[in-house]
Coordinates of C-alpha atoms and ligand atoms in Angstrom, one line a residue:
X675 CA -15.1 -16.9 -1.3
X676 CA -13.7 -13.8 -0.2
X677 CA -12.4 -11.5 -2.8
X678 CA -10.3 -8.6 -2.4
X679 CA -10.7 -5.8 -5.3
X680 CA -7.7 -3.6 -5.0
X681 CA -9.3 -0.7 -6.3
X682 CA -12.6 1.4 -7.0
X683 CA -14.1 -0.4 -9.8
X684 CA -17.2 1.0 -11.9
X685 CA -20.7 1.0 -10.0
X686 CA -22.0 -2.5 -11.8
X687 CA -19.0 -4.2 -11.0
X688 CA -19.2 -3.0 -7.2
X689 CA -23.0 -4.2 -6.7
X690 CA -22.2 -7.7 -8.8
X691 CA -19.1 -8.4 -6.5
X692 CA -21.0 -7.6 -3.4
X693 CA -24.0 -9.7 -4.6
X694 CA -21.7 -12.9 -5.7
X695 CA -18.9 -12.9 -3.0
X696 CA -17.7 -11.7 0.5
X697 CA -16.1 -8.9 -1.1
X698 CA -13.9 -6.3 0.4
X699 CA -12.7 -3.0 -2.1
X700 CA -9.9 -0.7 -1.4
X701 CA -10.5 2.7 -1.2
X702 CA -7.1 3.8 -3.0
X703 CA -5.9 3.6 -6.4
X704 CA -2.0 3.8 -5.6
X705 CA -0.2 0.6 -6.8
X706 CA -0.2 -2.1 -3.6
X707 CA 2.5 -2.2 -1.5
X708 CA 4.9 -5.3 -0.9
X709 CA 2.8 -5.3 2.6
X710 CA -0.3 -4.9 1.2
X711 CA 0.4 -7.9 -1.2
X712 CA 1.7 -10.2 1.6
X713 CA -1.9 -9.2 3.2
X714 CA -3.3 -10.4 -0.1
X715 CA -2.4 -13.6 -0.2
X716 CA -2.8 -14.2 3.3
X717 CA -6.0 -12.5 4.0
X718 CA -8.0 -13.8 1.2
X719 CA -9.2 -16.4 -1.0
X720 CA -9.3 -14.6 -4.6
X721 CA -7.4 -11.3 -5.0
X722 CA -8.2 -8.8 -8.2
X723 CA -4.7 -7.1 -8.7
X724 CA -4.2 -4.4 -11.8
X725 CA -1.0 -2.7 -13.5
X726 CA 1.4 -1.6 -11.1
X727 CA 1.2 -4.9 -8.3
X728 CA 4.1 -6.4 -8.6
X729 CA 3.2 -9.5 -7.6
X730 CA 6.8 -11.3 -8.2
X731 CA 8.5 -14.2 -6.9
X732 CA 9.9 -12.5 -3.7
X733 CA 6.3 -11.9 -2.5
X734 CA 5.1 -15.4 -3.1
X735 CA 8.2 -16.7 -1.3
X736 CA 7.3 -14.6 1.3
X737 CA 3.7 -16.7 2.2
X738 CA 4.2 -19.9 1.5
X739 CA 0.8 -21.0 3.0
X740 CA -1.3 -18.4 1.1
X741 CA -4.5 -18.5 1.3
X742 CA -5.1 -17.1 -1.9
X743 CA -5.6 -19.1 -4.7
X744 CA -6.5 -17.3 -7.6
X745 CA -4.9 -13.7 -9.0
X746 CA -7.5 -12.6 -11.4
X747 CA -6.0 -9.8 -13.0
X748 CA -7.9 -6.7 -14.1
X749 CA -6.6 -6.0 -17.6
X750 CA -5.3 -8.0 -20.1
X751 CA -1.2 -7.3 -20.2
X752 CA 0.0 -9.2 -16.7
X753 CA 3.7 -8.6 -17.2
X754 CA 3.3 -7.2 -13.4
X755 CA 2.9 -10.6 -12.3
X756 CA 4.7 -13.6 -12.1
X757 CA 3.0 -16.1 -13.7
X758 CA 5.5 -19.5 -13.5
X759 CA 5.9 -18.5 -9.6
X760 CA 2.2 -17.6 -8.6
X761 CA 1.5 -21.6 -10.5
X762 CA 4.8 -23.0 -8.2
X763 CA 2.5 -21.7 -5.3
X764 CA -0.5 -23.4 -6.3
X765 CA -1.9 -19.8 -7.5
X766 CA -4.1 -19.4 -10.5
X767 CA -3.8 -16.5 -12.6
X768 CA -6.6 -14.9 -15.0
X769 CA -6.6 -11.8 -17.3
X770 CA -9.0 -10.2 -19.1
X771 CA -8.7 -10.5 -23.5
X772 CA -11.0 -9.5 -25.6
X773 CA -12.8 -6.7 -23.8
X774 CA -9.8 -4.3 -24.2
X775 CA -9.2 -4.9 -27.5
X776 CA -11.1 -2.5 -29.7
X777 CA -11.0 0.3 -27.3
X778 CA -6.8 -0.3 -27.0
X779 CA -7.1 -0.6 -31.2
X780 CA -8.9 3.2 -30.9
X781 CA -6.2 5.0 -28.7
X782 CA -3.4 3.5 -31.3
X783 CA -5.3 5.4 -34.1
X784 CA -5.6 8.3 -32.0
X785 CA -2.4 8.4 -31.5
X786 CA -1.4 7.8 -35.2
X787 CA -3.7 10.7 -36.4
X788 CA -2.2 13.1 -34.1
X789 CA 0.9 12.5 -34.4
X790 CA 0.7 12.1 -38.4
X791 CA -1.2 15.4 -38.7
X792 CA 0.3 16.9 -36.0
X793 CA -2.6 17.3 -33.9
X794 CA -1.1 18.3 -30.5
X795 CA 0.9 20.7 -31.7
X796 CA -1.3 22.5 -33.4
X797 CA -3.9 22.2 -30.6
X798 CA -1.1 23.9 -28.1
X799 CA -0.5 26.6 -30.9
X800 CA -4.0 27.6 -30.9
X801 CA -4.2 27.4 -26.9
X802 CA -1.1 29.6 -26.4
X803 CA -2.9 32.2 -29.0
X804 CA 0.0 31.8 -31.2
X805 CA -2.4 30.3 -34.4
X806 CA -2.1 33.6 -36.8
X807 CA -4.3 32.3 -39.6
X808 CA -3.9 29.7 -42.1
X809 CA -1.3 29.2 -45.1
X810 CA -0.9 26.9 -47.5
X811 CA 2.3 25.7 -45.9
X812 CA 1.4 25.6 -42.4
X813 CA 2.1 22.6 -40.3
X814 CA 2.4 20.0 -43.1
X815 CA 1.8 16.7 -42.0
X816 CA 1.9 12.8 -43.0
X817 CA -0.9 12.1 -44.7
X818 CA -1.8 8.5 -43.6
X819 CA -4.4 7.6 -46.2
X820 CA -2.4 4.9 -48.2
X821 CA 1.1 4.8 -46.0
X822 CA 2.4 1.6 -45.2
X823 CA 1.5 0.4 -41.3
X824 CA 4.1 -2.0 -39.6
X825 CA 2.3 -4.0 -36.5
X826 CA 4.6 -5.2 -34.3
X827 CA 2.7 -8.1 -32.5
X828 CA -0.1 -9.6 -34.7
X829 CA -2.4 -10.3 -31.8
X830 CA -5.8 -9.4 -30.7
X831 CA -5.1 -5.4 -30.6
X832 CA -2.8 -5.7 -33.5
X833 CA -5.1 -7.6 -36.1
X834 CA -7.5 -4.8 -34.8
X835 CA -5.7 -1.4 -35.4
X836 CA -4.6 -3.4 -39.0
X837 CA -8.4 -3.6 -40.2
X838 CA -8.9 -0.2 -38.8
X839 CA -5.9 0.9 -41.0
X840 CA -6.4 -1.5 -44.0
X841 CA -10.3 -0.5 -44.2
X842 CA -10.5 2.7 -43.0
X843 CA -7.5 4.3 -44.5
X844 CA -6.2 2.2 -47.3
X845 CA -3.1 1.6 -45.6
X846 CA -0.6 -1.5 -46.8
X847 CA -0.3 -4.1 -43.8
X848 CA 3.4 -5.6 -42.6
X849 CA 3.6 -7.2 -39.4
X850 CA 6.0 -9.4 -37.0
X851 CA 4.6 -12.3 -34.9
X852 CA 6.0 -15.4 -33.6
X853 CA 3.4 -17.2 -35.9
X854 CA 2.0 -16.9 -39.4
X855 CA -1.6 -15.0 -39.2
X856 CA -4.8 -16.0 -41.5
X857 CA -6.4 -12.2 -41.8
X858 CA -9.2 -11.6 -43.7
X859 CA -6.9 -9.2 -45.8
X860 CA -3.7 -9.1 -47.6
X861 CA -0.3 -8.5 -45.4
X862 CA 3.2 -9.8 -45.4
X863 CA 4.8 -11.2 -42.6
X864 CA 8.4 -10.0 -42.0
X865 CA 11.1 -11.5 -41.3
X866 CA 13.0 -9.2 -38.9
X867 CA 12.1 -6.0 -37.1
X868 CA 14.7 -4.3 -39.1
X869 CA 13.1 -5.3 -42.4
X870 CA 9.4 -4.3 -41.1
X871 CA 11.1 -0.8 -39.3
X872 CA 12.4 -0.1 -43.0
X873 CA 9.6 -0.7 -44.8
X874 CA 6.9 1.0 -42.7
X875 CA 5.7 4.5 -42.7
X876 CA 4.2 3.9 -39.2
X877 CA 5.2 1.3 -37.0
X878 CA 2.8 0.4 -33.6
X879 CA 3.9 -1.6 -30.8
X880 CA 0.9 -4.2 -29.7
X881 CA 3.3 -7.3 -28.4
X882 CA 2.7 -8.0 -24.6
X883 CA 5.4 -7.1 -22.1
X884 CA 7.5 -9.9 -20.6
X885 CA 11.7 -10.6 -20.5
X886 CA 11.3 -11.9 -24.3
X887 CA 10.3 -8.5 -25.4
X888 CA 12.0 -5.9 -23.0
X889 CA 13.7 -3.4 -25.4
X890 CA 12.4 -5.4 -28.2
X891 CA 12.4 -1.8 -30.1
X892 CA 16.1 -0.9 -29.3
X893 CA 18.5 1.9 -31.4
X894 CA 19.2 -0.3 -34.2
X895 CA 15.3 -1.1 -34.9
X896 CA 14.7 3.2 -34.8
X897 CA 17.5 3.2 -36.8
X898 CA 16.0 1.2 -39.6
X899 CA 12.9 3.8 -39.5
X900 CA 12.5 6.5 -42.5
X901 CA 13.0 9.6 -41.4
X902 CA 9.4 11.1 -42.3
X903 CA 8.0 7.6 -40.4
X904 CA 6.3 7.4 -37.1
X905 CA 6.1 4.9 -34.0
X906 CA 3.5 4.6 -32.0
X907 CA 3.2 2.2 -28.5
X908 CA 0.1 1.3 -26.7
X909 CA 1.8 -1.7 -25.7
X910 CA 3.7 -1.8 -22.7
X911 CA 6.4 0.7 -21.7
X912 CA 9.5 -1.3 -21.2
X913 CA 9.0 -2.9 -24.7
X914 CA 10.9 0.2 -26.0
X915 CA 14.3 1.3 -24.9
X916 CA 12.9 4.8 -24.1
X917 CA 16.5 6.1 -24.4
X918 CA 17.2 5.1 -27.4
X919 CA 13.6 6.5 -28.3
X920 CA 13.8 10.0 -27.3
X921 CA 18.0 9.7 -29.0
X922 CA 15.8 8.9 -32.6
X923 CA 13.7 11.5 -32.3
X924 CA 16.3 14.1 -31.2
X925 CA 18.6 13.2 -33.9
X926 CA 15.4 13.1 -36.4
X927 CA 16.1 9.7 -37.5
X928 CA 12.2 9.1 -36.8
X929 CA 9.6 12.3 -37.6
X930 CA 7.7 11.5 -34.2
X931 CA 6.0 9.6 -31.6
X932 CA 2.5 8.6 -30.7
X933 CA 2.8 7.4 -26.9
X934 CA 0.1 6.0 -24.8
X935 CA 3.0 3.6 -22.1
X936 CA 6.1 4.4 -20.8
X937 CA 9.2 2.5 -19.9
X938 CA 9.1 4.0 -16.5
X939 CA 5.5 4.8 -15.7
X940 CA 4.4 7.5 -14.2
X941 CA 7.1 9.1 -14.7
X942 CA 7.3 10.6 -18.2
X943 CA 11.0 11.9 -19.3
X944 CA 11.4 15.9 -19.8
X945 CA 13.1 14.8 -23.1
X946 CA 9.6 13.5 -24.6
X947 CA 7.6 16.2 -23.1
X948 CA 9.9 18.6 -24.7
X949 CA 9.8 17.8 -28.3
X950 CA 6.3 18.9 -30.3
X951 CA 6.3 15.9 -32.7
X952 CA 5.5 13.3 -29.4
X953 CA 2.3 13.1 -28.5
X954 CA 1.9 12.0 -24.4
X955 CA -1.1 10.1 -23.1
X956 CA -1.7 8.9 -20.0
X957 CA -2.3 5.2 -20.4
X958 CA -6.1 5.9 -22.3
X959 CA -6.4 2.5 -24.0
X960 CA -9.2 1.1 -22.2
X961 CA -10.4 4.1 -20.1
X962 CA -14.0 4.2 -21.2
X963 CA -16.5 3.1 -19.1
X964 CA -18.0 0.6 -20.5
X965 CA -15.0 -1.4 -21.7
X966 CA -13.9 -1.1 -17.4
X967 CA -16.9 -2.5 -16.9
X968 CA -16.7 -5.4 -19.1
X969 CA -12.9 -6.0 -17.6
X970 CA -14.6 -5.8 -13.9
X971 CA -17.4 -8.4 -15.3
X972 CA -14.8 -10.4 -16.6
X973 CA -12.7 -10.6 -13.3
X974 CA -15.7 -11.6 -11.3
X975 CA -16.8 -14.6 -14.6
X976 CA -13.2 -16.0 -13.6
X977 CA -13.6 -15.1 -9.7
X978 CA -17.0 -17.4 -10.2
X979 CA -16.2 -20.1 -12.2
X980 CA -13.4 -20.6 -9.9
X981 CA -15.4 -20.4 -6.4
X982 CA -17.6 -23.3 -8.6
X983 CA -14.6 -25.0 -8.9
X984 CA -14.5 -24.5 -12.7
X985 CA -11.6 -23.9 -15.0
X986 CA -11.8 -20.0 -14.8
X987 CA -12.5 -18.5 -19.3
X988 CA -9.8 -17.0 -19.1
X989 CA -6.5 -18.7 -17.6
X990 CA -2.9 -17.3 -18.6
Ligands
NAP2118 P1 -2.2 -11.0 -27.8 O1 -3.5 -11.3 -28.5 O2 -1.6 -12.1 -26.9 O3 -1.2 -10.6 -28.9 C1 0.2 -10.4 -28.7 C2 0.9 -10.6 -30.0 O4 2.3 -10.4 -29.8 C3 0.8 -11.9 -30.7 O5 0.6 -11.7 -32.1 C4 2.1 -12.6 -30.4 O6 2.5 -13.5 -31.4 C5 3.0 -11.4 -30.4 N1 4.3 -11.7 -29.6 C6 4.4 -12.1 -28.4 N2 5.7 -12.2 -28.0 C7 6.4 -11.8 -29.1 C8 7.8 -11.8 -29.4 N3 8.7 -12.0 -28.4 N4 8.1 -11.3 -30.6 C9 7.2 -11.0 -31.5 N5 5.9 -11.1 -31.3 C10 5.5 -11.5 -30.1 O7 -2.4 -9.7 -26.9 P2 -3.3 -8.5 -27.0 O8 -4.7 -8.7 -26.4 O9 -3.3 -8.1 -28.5 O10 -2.6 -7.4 -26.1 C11 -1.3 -7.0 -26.4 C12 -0.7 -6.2 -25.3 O11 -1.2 -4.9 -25.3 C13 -1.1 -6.6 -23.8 O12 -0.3 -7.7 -23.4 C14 -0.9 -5.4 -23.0 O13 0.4 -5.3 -22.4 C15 -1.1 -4.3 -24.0 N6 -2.3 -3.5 -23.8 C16 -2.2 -2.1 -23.5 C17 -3.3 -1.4 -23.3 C18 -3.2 0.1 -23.0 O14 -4.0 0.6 -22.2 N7 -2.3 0.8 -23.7 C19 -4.6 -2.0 -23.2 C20 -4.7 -3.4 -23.5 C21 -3.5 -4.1 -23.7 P3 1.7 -14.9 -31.7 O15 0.3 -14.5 -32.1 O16 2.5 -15.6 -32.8 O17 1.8 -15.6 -30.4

């Protein structure tokens, strides 16, 4: 089996692939190019791709005798690939659930508290030397403790910044999924983003990115928003029609944004980096080295199962 991991991965993963397979790792950690992935699926037998390889229907066409049978992506959101074309060429396609989940869960509360309370501003104030002491009506916040949470996309990372909300901060669950969800606490299912935007003091993106949801969160969904709510996305950039975004916030329709995707990553608009009450990060929800190092052992459990001739755990 030779596998082909398209970039640096975390020292464990590295000595288990060169133990288990003929295994050859690129040294970069730029996005492949449409040569590069033509090399892929002709040069080798299981290729690890990540965000950023766009691994679509033209490249497949492109080598119709791959030899590579089996994409076993490195992460669990694989809107990047084609999925229905990579099966048309015989190609198998893994992910990795479950190890991202908590860690993604984290960053959305991150963002939430910071944006809520305001947390990079202030952090910039006292950086610049601008902090002059403190007042009693200094940078007033949202207090979160009770709000209302709206989860757009009940899944995995959903269901897990809920409990964090629901337990940790009393918060009042809503959400939208395409199915009814058995949670071990109380939360009402709604019956249109509008309704859940209107209802919500926060509202967090968590569905996957795919044609369904491009600009699933669109003018008329900000719209619905309160005026002292926030929205926060660790989902996937192009979920959000980032104009339309960056129009609610500069109108104040919406009281700020917690960002950890964008529609057109890198690149980050001026607009957003402008305005204090958007918090930026750079696509954090996973980076921890532990949680990388579970996704690298789970590409190489599907990578294995796969060179045993086994359906690989974790198939999309
Ligand atoms: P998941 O378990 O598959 O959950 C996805 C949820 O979205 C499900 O509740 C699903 O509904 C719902 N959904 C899907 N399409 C929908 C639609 N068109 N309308 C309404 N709801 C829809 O996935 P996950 O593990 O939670 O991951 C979610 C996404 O987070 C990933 O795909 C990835 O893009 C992103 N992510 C980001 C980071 C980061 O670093 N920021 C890290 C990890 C993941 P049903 O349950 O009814 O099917």
């Amino acid at each position: 089996m030779k596998l082909w991991l398209t970039r640096p991965m975390p020292p464990e993963v590295e000595a288990r692939a060169k133990e288990s397979f003929d295994v050859d790792i690129r040294a970069s950690n730029d996005p492949l190019s449409a040569d590069e992935m033509r090399h892929a699926l002709r040069s080798y037998d299981a290729v690890m791709p990540t965000l950023g390889d766009r691994f679509q229907a033209d490249v497949f066409a492109d080598v119709p005798d791959a030899r590579c049978k089996l994409l076993a992506n490195f992460g669990v959101g694989y809107n990047h690939i084609d999925a229905e074309a990579a099966r048309a060429h015989g190609i198998t396609v893994t992910n990795t659930p479950g190890a991202v989940t908590d860690a993604t869960a984290d960053i959305a509360m991150t963002l939430i508290l910071m944006t809520a309370r305001r947390a990079g501003e202030g952090e910039r104030m006292v950086r610049a030397g601008r902090w002059a002491g403190w007042h009693p009506t200094q940078m007033l916040g949202l207090h979160v403790t009770g709000r209302t949470l709206g989860v757009i996309g009940m899944g995995r990372i959903g269901q897990a910044i809920a409990r964090r909300c629901h337990f940790g901060f009393g918060m009042d669950i809503r959400y939208i999924a395409r199915s009814e969800k058995s949670l071990g606490f109380k939360a009402i299912r709604d019956e249109s983003l509008q309704d859940l935007a209107a209802a919500s003091d926060i509202v967090v993106v968590a569905v996957p990115g795919s044609p369904e949801t491009h600009h699933l969160i669109d003018a008329q969904v900000l719209g619905a928003m309160q005026p002292h709510a926030i929205f926060v996305n660790i989902a996937r950039g192009d979920v959000v029609d980032e104009a339309a975004l960056i129009a609610a916030l500069q109108a104040g329709q919406i009281a700020g944004a917690g960002l950890d995707v964008y529609e057109f990553e890198p690149k980050v608009p001026e607009a957003l980096i402008a305005m204090e009450n958007v918090t930026l990060l750079p696509h954090l929800g996973t980076a921890a080295l532990n949680v990388r190092t579970n996704m690298g052992m789970m590409v190489l459990d599907n990578v294995g199962a796969f060179a045993n001739g086994d359906e690989p755990p974790n198939m999309v």
